[in-house]
Amino acid sequence: MTNLENNEQPESVKIEDTEVNQCSSCGGNTVFDPSSGALKCPFCGSEKEIEKTQENAIEHSFLQALEKDDHSWDDEKRVFSCKNCGAETVLDKDKVADFCTFCGSSHIASSENHAGIKPALVLPFQVPKEEAIEKFKVWINKRYFAPSSLKKSYQLSKITGAYLPYWTFDSKTRSNFVVRIGTYYYVTVTRTVVEDGKSRRVTEQVRKIRWRTEHGNYNEFFDDVLVKASRNVASDLIHKIEPFQLNALVDYKSQFLSGFLAERYSIPLKEGWNGAKAIIDRRITNGIERQVHGDVVQVVSVSTNYKDITYKHILLPIWISSFHFNHKVYRFLVNGQTGKVSGNAPISALKVTIVSLVAIVIIAILVIFFGGQ
């Protein structure tokens, strides 16, 4: 039977919210409610609105950040490290975590590492836990190549809402490039063709390419190039639940994290910029190919100057969990804003074989039918 009883927050995670998040009606600890976008008391149902502002979308100097060791989040948070997978979770100073969001291990200890750069913006959860679970059920029922018994015997583990860290980068760029440009031209060629023992002369047009080399400049401003700052969630799973609608980002406030976890970035700022630069370089190459006119364009070399590099640290929401089937663990993610699901699921070799055989038979029938005409 499918086990959904483990979806509640485990007792091993002790959360003692600060007074600012206490319910004004009963004194209970309030948590962020994705459905209403407000702080909600789980005991009496009272809600307290969180003012959403977009005034803190300030770009910070990348070069200045490299010169100083920014620990601006340390006043609010402390770090817990998983000894099993290495993931680091950021929690309020008065909270204690005893399990890892990313691998489920109970080998969690308070870390001496700094919380680091404080987020500027956050994308609050919009998908409640119950909806995330329903989205997962729909997803798993569509795993057509999974074993038939999967839908009845899988066991769903704890599902946890977590904010993943991202960097965004802006940069002005000026590039000098060298390209080879090919222009098509045609020549008339006459050749001898032998058919059924008889030869005949055939004249045809053959396409050739005339090449020339050109130098030029390409300028572009890149805005909010998004780079994942987590090593603990597989990129292929993350890419499948993207995109996030970043126009819904609001100023970071600790209330949005109440009842949820946040991962400390494991990809530092400088390494994040290297990832952004790789994205920018690919876009520059594509831009040069569009800018230069020719039938064929080959980019030989590009030299780029990056100027006024700025960054922001932002948090994006996901539901993360796993399910067990035949003594194996399969992870899945749910986009906390859109509800899009990605994950790994077992594959039935028998189903794959049957589908392959059916496809081969259909192709053979089509070949016989059309080949005989």
Tab-separated table of N, CA, C and O in Angstrom, residues 1-9 129-138 140-141 150-159 321-324 332:
chain	number	residue	atom	x	y	z
A	1	MET	N	0.845	-1.196	0.000
A	1	MET	CA	0.000	0.000	0.000
A	1	MET	C	0.883	1.250	0.000
A	1	MET	O	1.952	1.286	0.581
A	2	THR	N	0.374	2.297	-0.664
A	2	THR	CA	1.101	3.563	-0.687
A	2	THR	C	1.093	4.194	0.687
A	2	THR	O	0.062	4.299	1.330
A	3	ASN	N	2.248	4.627	1.155
A	3	ASN	CA	2.375	5.204	2.487
A	3	ASN	C	2.514	6.710	2.385
A	3	ASN	O	3.506	7.215	1.916
A	4	LEU	N	1.470	7.449	2.823
A	4	LEU	CA	1.509	8.909	2.816
A	4	LEU	C	1.525	9.472	4.224
A	4	LEU	O	1.383	10.663	4.425
A	5	GLU	N	1.698	8.607	5.203
A	5	GLU	CA	1.614	9.066	6.581
A	5	GLU	C	2.867	9.787	7.025
A	5	GLU	O	2.874	10.450	8.055
A	6	ASN	N	3.942	9.671	6.245
A	6	ASN	CA	5.206	10.282	6.659
A	6	ASN	C	5.397	11.677	6.108
A	6	ASN	O	6.486	12.220	6.133
A	7	ASN	N	4.324	12.286	5.581
A	7	ASN	CA	4.482	13.593	4.959
A	7	ASN	C	4.547	14.727	5.961
A	7	ASN	O	4.893	15.852	5.610
A	8	GLU	N	4.190	14.484	7.210
A	8	GLU	CA	4.205	15.551	8.202
A	8	GLU	C	5.633	15.880	8.599
A	8	GLU	O	6.535	15.061	8.484
A	9	GLN	N	5.839	17.104	9.081
A	9	GLN	CA	7.180	17.514	9.523
A	9	GLN	C	7.649	16.579	10.626
A	9	GLN	O	6.933	16.332	11.602
A	129	LYS	N	1.915	22.123	0.485
A	129	LYS	CA	2.419	20.754	0.559
A	129	LYS	C	1.418	19.756	-0.018
A	129	LYS	O	1.788	18.858	-0.790
A	130	GLU	N	0.129	19.910	0.329
A	130	GLU	CA	-0.885	18.967	-0.137
A	130	GLU	C	-0.967	18.951	-1.659
A	130	GLU	O	-1.115	17.897	-2.283
A	131	GLU	N	-0.865	20.131	-2.268
A	131	GLU	CA	-0.901	20.205	-3.729
A	131	GLU	C	0.346	19.587	-4.336
A	131	GLU	O	0.284	18.932	-5.389
A	132	ALA	N	1.494	19.780	-3.692
A	132	ALA	CA	2.740	19.181	-4.184
A	132	ALA	C	2.631	17.658	-4.187
A	132	ALA	O	3.091	16.992	-5.125
A	133	ILE	N	2.017	17.096	-3.144
A	133	ILE	CA	1.840	15.643	-3.075
A	133	ILE	C	0.920	15.163	-4.193
A	133	ILE	O	1.175	14.142	-4.845
A	134	GLU	N	-0.162	15.904	-4.457
A	134	GLU	CA	-1.084	15.544	-5.541
A	134	GLU	C	-0.389	15.635	-6.892
A	134	GLU	O	-0.615	14.798	-7.773
A	135	LYS	N	0.457	16.642	-7.063
A	135	LYS	CA	1.208	16.780	-8.311
A	135	LYS	C	2.122	15.563	-8.501
A	135	LYS	O	2.269	15.051	-9.620
A	136	PHE	N	2.725	15.105	-7.410
A	136	PHE	CA	3.587	13.930	-7.478
A	136	PHE	C	2.780	12.696	-7.882
A	136	PHE	O	3.229	11.891	-8.716
A	137	LYS	N	1.575	12.522	-7.324
A	137	LYS	CA	0.743	11.362	-7.652
A	137	LYS	C	0.407	11.332	-9.143
A	137	LYS	O	0.447	10.282	-9.789
A	138	VAL	N	0.063	12.496	-9.678
A	138	VAL	CA	-0.241	12.586	-11.110
A	138	VAL	C	0.990	12.215	-11.925
A	138	VAL	O	0.915	11.467	-12.909
A	140	ILE	N	3.604	10.318	-11.048
A	140	ILE	CA	4.004	8.909	-10.959
A	140	ILE	C	3.034	8.017	-11.713
A	140	ILE	O	3.397	6.971	-12.252
A	141	ASN	N	1.764	8.435	-11.818
A	141	ASN	CA	0.789	7.657	-12.577
A	141	ASN	C	1.021	7.742	-14.080
A	141	ASN	O	0.475	6.948	-14.845
A	150	LEU	N	4.401	-0.389	-9.308
A	150	LEU	CA	4.941	0.820	-8.669
A	150	LEU	C	3.851	1.666	-8.041
A	150	LEU	O	3.981	2.142	-6.916
A	151	LYS	N	2.757	1.873	-8.770
A	151	LYS	CA	1.721	2.802	-8.322
A	151	LYS	C	0.994	2.316	-7.070
A	151	LYS	O	0.314	3.097	-6.402
A	152	LYS	N	1.148	1.041	-6.745
A	152	LYS	CA	0.469	0.505	-5.566
A	152	LYS	C	1.417	0.267	-4.389
A	152	LYS	O	0.964	0.233	-3.246
A	153	SER	N	2.688	0.117	-4.674
A	153	SER	CA	3.585	-0.320	-3.596
A	153	SER	C	4.679	0.672	-3.231
A	153	SER	O	5.471	0.392	-2.339
A	154	TYR	N	4.735	1.841	-3.902
A	154	TYR	CA	5.792	2.788	-3.532
A	154	TYR	C	5.501	3.378	-2.147
A	154	TYR	O	4.346	3.432	-1.712
A	155	GLN	N	6.535	3.828	-1.484
A	155	GLN	CA	6.398	4.458	-0.170
A	155	GLN	C	6.992	5.854	-0.245
A	155	GLN	O	8.179	6.030	-0.509
A	156	LEU	N	6.157	6.845	-0.021
A	156	LEU	CA	6.581	8.238	-0.102
A	156	LEU	C	7.232	8.673	1.205
A	156	LEU	O	6.676	8.500	2.285
A	157	SER	N	8.431	9.234	1.094
A	157	SER	CA	9.128	9.731	2.271
A	157	SER	C	8.650	11.131	2.620
A	157	SER	O	7.745	11.677	1.985
A	158	LYS	N	9.264	11.711	3.639
A	158	LYS	CA	8.926	13.075	4.045
A	158	LYS	C	9.107	14.027	2.872
A	158	LYS	O	10.093	13.946	2.147
A	159	ILE	N	8.178	14.930	2.695
A	159	ILE	CA	8.315	15.949	1.666
A	159	ILE	C	8.559	17.283	2.361
A	159	ILE	O	7.831	17.656	3.283
A	321	SER	N	11.688	15.524	-2.081
A	321	SER	CA	11.402	14.283	-1.364
A	321	SER	C	11.917	13.110	-2.184
A	321	SER	O	12.622	13.282	-3.176
A	322	SER	N	11.545	11.921	-1.767
A	322	SER	CA	11.919	10.706	-2.471
A	322	SER	C	10.866	9.651	-2.188
A	322	SER	O	10.030	9.803	-1.289
A	323	PHE	N	10.882	8.596	-2.985
A	323	PHE	CA	10.008	7.464	-2.706
A	323	PHE	C	10.807	6.178	-2.812
A	323	PHE	O	11.825	6.107	-3.509
A	324	HIS	N	10.361	5.164	-2.099
A	324	HIS	CA	11.059	3.888	-2.041
A	324	HIS	C	10.283	2.846	-2.840
A	324	HIS	O	9.057	2.755	-2.748
A	332	PHE	N	12.575	13.012	-6.150
A	332	PHE	CA	11.779	13.851	-7.034
A	332	PHE	C	11.685	15.256	-6.449
A	332	PHE	O	11.870	15.473	-5.246
